[in-house]
XYZ file of C-alpha atoms in Angstrom:
525
model
C -29.336 4.196 -9.431
C -26.555 6.726 -9.183
C -26.895 9.822 -11.327
C -24.022 9.330 -13.730
C -23.890 12.888 -14.985
C -23.365 14.382 -11.539
C -20.976 11.732 -10.239
C -17.264 12.374 -10.335
C -15.258 9.770 -12.244
C -11.987 8.562 -10.831
C -8.953 7.755 -12.951
C -10.203 9.415 -16.142
C -7.397 8.835 -18.605
C -6.877 8.321 -22.305
C -7.189 4.550 -22.908
C -3.718 3.296 -22.119
C -3.619 -0.142 -20.548
C -0.457 -0.172 -18.487
C -0.106 -1.034 -14.799
C 2.503 1.640 -14.222
C 0.226 4.465 -15.298
C -0.570 7.985 -14.244
C 0.216 10.252 -17.241
C 3.133 11.916 -15.512
C 4.675 13.011 -18.782
C 1.515 14.549 -20.206
C 0.311 16.318 -17.101
C 2.682 17.331 -14.330
C -0.316 17.885 -12.068
C -1.961 14.497 -12.585
C -2.162 11.377 -10.482
C -0.590 11.320 -7.061
C 1.417 14.485 -7.386
C -1.663 16.623 -7.867
C -2.332 17.277 -4.193
C 0.202 20.059 -3.952
C 2.256 20.833 -0.883
C 0.306 23.981 -0.136
C 0.926 25.760 -3.453
C -1.225 25.957 -6.580
C 0.072 26.216 -10.101
C -3.077 27.335 -11.913
C -3.538 24.108 -13.868
C -6.317 23.735 -16.427
C -9.516 24.014 -14.406
C -11.344 21.616 -16.746
C -9.124 18.767 -15.560
C -10.460 17.154 -12.429
C -7.921 17.365 -9.649
C -7.713 14.663 -6.999
C -9.060 17.089 -4.378
C -12.210 17.668 -6.460
C -12.809 13.960 -6.781
C -12.517 13.551 -3.036
C -15.347 16.069 -2.466
C -17.976 13.470 -3.430
C -19.203 12.144 -0.064
C -17.308 8.924 0.707
C -19.284 5.696 0.932
C -18.242 2.084 1.410
C -20.281 1.307 -1.732
C -18.414 2.042 -4.963
C -20.017 2.513 -8.370
C -17.972 0.943 -11.201
C -18.713 1.891 -14.832
C -17.568 1.048 -18.397
C -16.928 -2.623 -17.576
C -16.263 -4.959 -20.549
C -19.207 -7.171 -21.619
C -17.672 -10.492 -20.595
C -16.484 -9.366 -17.125
C -16.867 -11.904 -14.274
C -17.798 -11.249 -10.647
C -14.351 -12.540 -9.651
C -12.632 -9.816 -11.679
C -14.789 -7.084 -10.106
C -14.202 -8.419 -6.572
C -10.448 -8.600 -7.303
C -10.397 -4.802 -7.717
C -11.366 -4.402 -4.066
C -9.427 -7.310 -2.518
C -6.120 -5.514 -1.855
C -7.882 -2.796 0.122
C -9.924 -4.868 2.595
C -12.898 -7.183 2.929
C -15.456 -7.096 0.099
C -18.920 -7.540 1.676
C -21.345 -7.340 -1.272
C -21.525 -7.031 -5.053
C -24.257 -6.212 -7.534
C -23.591 -6.440 -11.289
C -25.757 -4.669 -13.869
C -24.713 -6.691 -16.932
C -26.841 -4.860 -19.514
C -25.447 -1.495 -18.397
C -21.785 -2.631 -18.030
C -21.853 -1.395 -14.456
C -21.482 -2.828 -10.962
C -21.678 -1.842 -7.315
C -19.030 -3.117 -4.909
C -19.473 -2.825 -1.143
C -16.386 -2.878 1.086
C -16.317 -3.691 4.785
C -15.441 -0.147 5.869
C -15.578 3.380 4.507
C -11.820 3.637 5.136
C -11.160 0.662 2.825
C -13.327 2.255 0.118
C -11.465 5.562 0.490
C -8.091 3.833 0.217
C -9.305 2.078 -2.933
C -10.591 5.316 -4.538
C -7.388 7.171 -3.562
C -5.243 4.440 -5.097
C -7.196 4.299 -8.346
C -6.880 8.073 -8.798
C -3.186 7.409 -9.323
C -3.298 4.108 -11.203
C -6.113 3.752 -13.723
C -7.961 0.487 -13.038
C -8.257 -1.938 -15.957
C -10.336 -5.048 -16.445
C -9.364 -7.177 -19.483
C -7.236 -4.279 -20.760
C -10.229 -1.891 -20.714
C -9.932 1.252 -18.554
C -12.855 1.441 -16.120
C -14.210 4.188 -13.852
C -14.661 3.962 -10.077
C -16.442 6.517 -7.915
C -18.307 6.707 -4.628
C -21.948 5.587 -4.884
C -24.908 7.513 -3.486
C -25.875 4.301 -1.660
C -24.494 3.825 1.854
C -25.001 0.043 1.692
C -26.087 -2.535 -0.883
C -29.402 -4.316 -0.433
C -29.407 -7.190 -2.911
C -32.050 -9.755 -3.717
C -30.125 -12.942 -2.961
C -32.211 -15.101 -5.288
C -31.461 -12.937 -8.333
C -27.910 -12.366 -7.262
C -27.110 -15.953 -6.281
C -24.029 -16.508 -8.409
C -22.394 -13.250 -7.285
C -23.075 -14.151 -3.644
C -21.477 -17.577 -4.129
C -18.347 -16.008 -5.629
C -18.269 -13.524 -2.762
C -18.603 -16.330 -0.216
C -15.698 -18.182 -1.812
C -13.508 -15.055 -1.796
C -14.362 -14.357 1.860
C -13.326 -17.904 2.739
C -9.991 -17.426 0.997
C -9.461 -14.054 2.698
C -10.012 -15.540 6.127
C -7.774 -18.491 5.300
C -10.557 -21.100 4.926
C -11.796 -22.946 1.868
C -14.897 -22.131 -0.184
C -18.004 -23.945 1.005
C -18.915 -27.067 -0.946
C -21.640 -26.740 -3.529
C -20.525 -23.203 -4.347
C -21.017 -22.209 -7.974
C -17.728 -20.324 -7.835
C -15.576 -22.778 -9.701
C -13.030 -20.158 -10.747
C -9.588 -21.541 -9.966
C -8.611 -18.051 -8.804
C -10.672 -18.618 -5.679
C -9.025 -21.770 -4.342
C -6.647 -20.898 -1.494
C -3.129 -20.135 -2.686
C -0.928 -23.227 -2.375
C 2.208 -21.098 -1.923
C 3.270 -17.556 -0.984
C 5.630 -17.711 -4.014
C 4.445 -16.626 -7.482
C 6.088 -17.565 -10.783
C 5.850 -14.634 -13.194
C 6.504 -14.835 -16.957
C 6.580 -11.608 -18.987
C 5.319 -11.841 -22.589
C 5.769 -9.198 -25.341
C 8.750 -7.775 -23.529
C 9.537 -4.723 -25.682
C 11.080 -2.874 -22.714
C 13.295 -4.279 -19.974
C 11.444 -4.931 -16.717
C 13.575 -4.420 -13.629
C 13.307 -6.154 -10.300
C 12.349 -2.771 -8.763
C 9.445 -2.307 -11.176
C 8.108 -5.739 -10.157
C 8.476 -4.809 -6.483
C 6.569 -1.536 -7.056
C 3.638 -3.331 -8.706
C 3.384 -6.397 -6.459
C 3.856 -4.545 -3.155
C 0.342 -3.091 -3.655
C -0.991 -6.490 -2.518
C 1.200 -7.144 0.523
C 4.775 -7.192 1.768
C 7.153 -8.529 -0.906
C 9.953 -10.392 0.893
C 12.124 -11.796 -1.921
C 12.426 -11.649 -5.726
C 14.658 -13.692 -8.071
C 14.704 -12.874 -11.809
C 16.122 -15.107 -14.568
C 15.780 -15.994 -18.255
C 14.470 -19.440 -19.192
C 13.463 -20.673 -22.687
C 14.278 -17.155 -23.966
C 11.642 -15.693 -21.637
C 12.172 -13.252 -18.777
C 10.799 -14.831 -15.592
C 10.689 -14.041 -11.890
C 9.926 -15.800 -8.621
C 8.375 -13.468 -6.059
C 7.676 -14.353 -2.414
C 5.070 -12.669 -0.182
C 4.982 -13.117 3.582
C 1.444 -14.548 3.284
C -0.139 -16.899 0.662
C -3.350 -14.784 0.747
C -1.398 -11.824 -0.684
C -0.037 -14.068 -3.453
C -3.608 -15.160 -4.239
C -4.866 -11.544 -4.379
C -1.985 -10.435 -6.612
C -2.528 -13.351 -9.006
C -6.278 -12.622 -9.322
C -5.714 -8.903 -9.902
C -2.572 -8.886 -12.076
C -2.594 -12.041 -14.243
C -2.945 -10.929 -17.865
C -2.315 -7.218 -17.159
C 0.250 -5.122 -19.059
C 3.053 -3.300 -17.242
C 3.533 -0.771 -20.049
C 1.144 0.271 -22.771
C 0.298 -2.742 -25.005
C 3.362 -4.743 -23.948
C 5.132 -6.574 -21.095
C 2.150 -8.787 -20.225
C 2.210 -10.588 -16.865
C 1.496 -14.341 -16.838
C 1.263 -15.463 -13.211
C 1.106 -18.889 -11.587
C 1.905 -20.364 -8.188
C 5.399 -21.768 -7.739
C 5.976 -25.248 -6.300
C 8.495 -23.595 -3.969
C 7.231 -22.180 -0.676
C 10.426 -20.335 0.262
C 13.092 -18.646 -1.885
C 16.805 -18.822 -1.038
C 18.419 -15.524 -2.092
C 22.227 -15.336 -1.889
C 22.834 -11.844 -3.353
C 21.139 -8.453 -3.336
C 21.665 -7.033 -6.818
C 19.725 -6.262 -9.988
C 18.881 -9.983 -10.507
C 17.791 -10.998 -6.998
C 16.802 -9.299 -3.757
C 15.950 -10.347 -0.207
C 14.210 -7.316 1.355
C 14.441 -8.917 4.816
C 18.261 -9.130 4.652
C 19.744 -5.866 3.336
C 23.226 -6.951 4.494
C 23.613 -9.615 1.733
C 26.562 -9.111 -0.666
C 26.004 -7.839 -4.218
C 27.755 -10.840 -5.818
C 28.327 -10.576 -9.586
C 25.285 -8.423 -10.370
C 25.860 -5.175 -12.223
C 25.840 -2.213 -9.842
C 23.114 0.403 -10.122
C 23.961 3.258 -12.451
C 25.177 6.575 -11.067
C 22.260 9.035 -10.474
C 23.656 11.556 -12.974
C 23.575 8.919 -15.719
C 20.023 8.054 -14.733
C 19.007 11.706 -14.922
C 20.484 12.026 -18.418
C 18.689 8.846 -19.468
C 15.362 10.035 -18.130
C 15.295 12.999 -20.537
C 14.302 10.616 -23.315
C 10.784 10.213 -21.932
C 9.430 9.189 -25.346
C 11.252 5.887 -25.010
C 8.232 4.619 -23.066
C 5.013 4.024 -24.981
C 2.946 4.880 -21.948
C 3.510 7.110 -18.973
C 4.253 5.823 -15.520
C 3.029 5.773 -12.003
C 3.487 7.186 -8.502
C 7.218 7.047 -9.211
C 8.662 10.260 -10.517
C 9.079 10.385 -14.292
C 12.868 10.360 -14.039
C 12.937 7.231 -11.901
C 10.405 5.545 -14.129
C 12.209 6.213 -17.390
C 15.477 4.999 -15.938
C 13.867 1.923 -14.422
C 12.087 1.013 -17.638
C 15.390 1.251 -19.428
C 16.710 -1.286 -16.948
C 19.527 1.029 -15.975
C 18.930 1.925 -12.347
C 17.365 0.756 -9.094
C 14.413 2.887 -8.011
C 15.417 3.432 -4.421
C 18.387 5.469 -3.363
C 18.728 7.882 -6.298
C 17.635 11.428 -6.759
C 14.776 10.671 -9.169
C 12.603 8.785 -6.677
C 11.721 10.840 -3.652
C 11.311 9.323 -0.210
C 9.204 12.306 0.927
C 5.472 11.919 1.635
C 2.745 14.541 1.981
C 0.176 13.712 4.670
C -2.959 15.892 4.619
C -6.325 16.174 6.391
C -4.513 15.798 9.732
C -6.106 16.854 13.023
C -4.101 20.057 13.517
C -5.109 20.358 17.184
C -3.583 16.970 18.030
C -0.881 16.075 15.503
C 2.826 16.488 16.370
C 6.057 15.578 14.561
C 6.555 12.855 17.210
C 3.146 11.214 16.562
C 3.789 11.125 12.797
C 7.311 9.747 13.420
C 5.870 6.914 15.523
C 3.052 5.943 13.131
C 5.003 6.227 9.846
C 7.970 4.570 11.593
C 6.045 1.274 11.519
C 6.730 1.131 7.735
C 10.200 2.681 7.453
C 12.817 4.813 9.165
C 11.485 8.389 9.335
C 14.317 10.917 8.904
C 12.489 14.252 9.240
C 8.962 15.555 9.805
C 7.701 19.056 9.017
C 4.170 20.246 9.815
C 3.467 23.034 7.292
C 3.447 26.457 8.946
C 0.631 27.940 6.838
C -1.375 24.702 6.584
C -1.123 22.862 9.861
C -3.375 19.991 8.718
C -0.582 18.901 6.336
C 2.918 17.576 6.931
C 5.948 16.432 4.947
C 7.503 13.165 6.112
C 10.917 12.110 4.819
C 11.521 8.340 4.844
C 14.905 6.621 4.455
C 14.188 5.704 0.811
C 11.480 5.597 -1.876
C 10.538 1.962 -1.157
C 9.785 2.777 2.474
C 7.777 5.828 1.380
C 5.757 3.652 -1.014
C 5.142 1.103 1.763
C 3.993 3.774 4.256
C 1.731 5.385 1.648
C 0.020 2.125 0.654
C -0.633 1.165 4.306
C -1.578 4.543 5.850
C -3.510 6.390 3.133
C -7.202 6.386 4.154
C -6.574 5.398 7.791
C -8.094 7.305 10.722
C -5.769 9.245 13.025
C -7.103 11.486 15.805
C -10.621 11.196 14.385
C -9.772 12.269 10.801
C -9.208 10.130 7.703
C -5.719 11.058 6.542
C -4.512 11.219 2.937
C -0.964 10.190 2.112
C 0.621 10.855 -1.305
C 4.138 11.195 -2.706
C 5.485 14.745 -2.358
C 7.275 16.662 -5.096
C 9.980 17.593 -2.569
C 13.216 15.590 -2.537
C 14.053 16.383 1.102
C 12.528 18.093 4.127
C 14.419 21.315 4.878
C 15.324 22.072 8.498
C 14.625 25.644 9.734
C 17.519 28.112 9.524
C 19.652 28.234 12.647
C 18.240 30.537 15.321
C 14.787 30.524 13.697
C 11.971 29.373 15.992
C 9.437 27.348 13.955
C 7.353 26.485 17.059
C 8.551 22.868 17.071
C 6.844 22.113 13.730
C 9.998 20.569 12.202
C 11.922 17.737 13.811
C 15.028 15.842 12.707
C 14.878 12.115 13.593
C 17.948 11.065 11.576
C 19.806 9.677 14.605
C 16.764 8.349 16.494
C 17.395 5.098 18.391
C 13.773 4.131 17.614
C 14.303 3.330 13.916
C 12.940 -0.198 13.352
C 14.799 -1.075 10.130
C 18.375 0.130 10.677
C 19.653 -3.225 11.900
C 20.580 -5.522 8.957
C 18.461 -8.688 8.882
C 16.049 -7.306 11.498
C 12.934 -9.440 12.019
C 10.925 -6.214 11.694
C 11.177 -6.567 7.896
C 9.077 -9.738 8.114
C 6.471 -8.199 10.418
C 5.143 -5.303 8.361
C 1.343 -5.483 8.380
C -1.457 -3.013 7.602
C -2.939 -1.137 10.569
C -5.218 -3.547 12.451
C -7.179 -3.594 15.713
C -4.766 -6.206 17.123
C -1.409 -4.985 18.434
C 1.734 -7.046 19.032
C 3.513 -6.065 22.283
C 7.084 -7.056 23.108
C 9.785 -6.251 25.665
C 7.267 -6.672 28.515
C 8.938 -6.754 31.997
C 8.436 -10.047 33.939
C 6.418 -8.456 36.771
C 3.783 -6.832 34.497
C 0.356 -8.523 34.553
C -2.441 -8.708 31.985
C -4.441 -6.287 34.145
C -1.569 -3.736 34.131
C -1.496 -3.764 30.326
C -5.308 -3.634 29.993
C -5.382 -0.517 32.219
C -2.461 1.103 30.359
C -4.065 0.611 26.928
C -7.568 1.617 28.125
C -6.060 4.941 29.231
C -5.110 5.722 25.628
C -8.801 6.397 24.972
C -10.029 3.030 23.696
C -11.465 -0.258 24.912
C -9.386 -3.422 25.200
C -11.452 -6.200 23.645
C -9.123 -9.190 24.083
C -5.672 -10.067 25.409
C -3.288 -13.014 25.133
C 0.221 -13.510 26.559
C 2.763 -15.559 24.606
C 4.274 -18.456 26.607
C 7.291 -16.542 27.922
C 5.197 -13.486 28.951
C 7.711 -11.178 27.220
C 5.284 -10.731 24.325
C 1.505 -10.444 24.006
C -1.352 -9.737 21.600
C -3.825 -7.035 22.624
C -6.970 -6.284 20.610
C -8.640 -2.863 20.679
C -12.240 -2.334 19.495
C -11.323 -0.475 16.273
C -8.305 0.086 14.045
C -8.416 3.805 14.938
C -8.103 2.978 18.659
C -5.158 0.669 17.904
C -3.423 3.414 15.876
C -3.931 5.828 18.775
C -2.583 3.279 21.295
C 0.487 2.554 19.145
C 1.271 6.294 18.851
C 0.868 6.803 22.626
C 2.539 3.666 23.952
C 5.296 2.522 21.563
C 8.549 3.056 23.514
C 6.588 3.579 26.774
C 8.884 3.108 29.806
C 7.514 0.222 31.877
C 10.194 0.642 34.559
C 13.750 -0.775 34.929
C 14.479 0.665 31.478
C 12.055 -1.765 29.797
C 10.639 0.219 26.866
C 7.480 -1.341 25.438
C 7.553 -2.184 21.702
C 4.227 -1.952 19.857
C 3.415 -2.934 16.263
C 0.372 -4.041 14.247
C -0.385 -7.772 14.098
C -2.063 -9.813 11.369
C -3.512 -12.149 14.029
C -6.805 -11.886 15.849
C -7.380 -13.203 19.352
């Protein structure tokens, strides 16, 4: 049993029960902003900073405390689902505790990092998650039969199958999602909920492609489409019944009969994230940033505090007055730390972060070369990159990615040599998302061992590509050409090897001006 007194609790916060949480108003150094960009501000040493919490040795087994009495295994497993495969669970009912084992240490780290910023809740009760002293869970299957059955059912859903017959897991949450589209009703709506707030919350569980909001029977409702039904299933399990703000704006979530949404306009009522070129139609335009800034001063208008968004963006968004991306309150700048300073370059960060958005500038910090600032095109892209890359391994080190307090990355003064640590990529031809309606919007997946290759010249063979990718320092495990041989899937042994290969070989010149295109795939071979 883990020694509770010595363990470091994650997400310690005064019992608010909102999804968009993080106590930004009460503590400027809390949540995601507390890993500073190389400066300290002498905050109260009694408050645990994120860095201190990270010092507990990481483990793929997590210790969860203060669970409500009536908690189910499904609810505990749902906490881990968005971050990767859940491989074991042990509940200690009498002690209101549980152990959750994830498939990899990286997945566990991503989960702990995320829940330092957003306090986890089960049935509106704040709970505590920390690394366990155990490296793996050894459970007595006979005594833990029900939990194992639930786990088996969840695993089947995650891999796209159906739960095995005879399973005791009858929870409807575990049947495979019939649709990638969710119908969301918001009860107790004391504050307006914007389309951008919904996107912020639901994008934690996968790529949100489209959202339509409307009022029906005097209730605010939304239809939200993921690119994969599994993501819809995970979001429903984790978010149904949760509150967006403290004690109000409760989410009621069901599957829609629709499997695809038809969005005609991009405005404050509807959005198709795969087609940024759509007209605005009759929707009200977003408010001018200066109005938003004035509005944000009234931070008491929210009962609870808000999340990885900056306080200004959050207050304005909650007031329903402004879109979160594209205004001065929500920064598109990320801080990446724990980098391998011997290996990392602005170009390698541009290539990796460029999978999730158009990187404008990169600056490796002069006095702290294991940290870098990365400026994305907007706050949504920054959020996407952070949720996918935080906790991943790059050049042998598990990197941390958080929102930075900086609004932009400054270029060095003219004539000043900064040893190539800062690079401006604003006009790079390699941006994946500049082209309106680009298919790249639909192909954003978490880092995986399987890579999708395109733009392959006709004379290149499977052997040529196997040799090329083996030279990036990994082992090619499997390979498959698509019918036309212009595209292929290539599987490395580990996710880290695939990340390395993508950094090295995206835009690689294969001859005759054929530049190889590399991205992560959700498929396996």
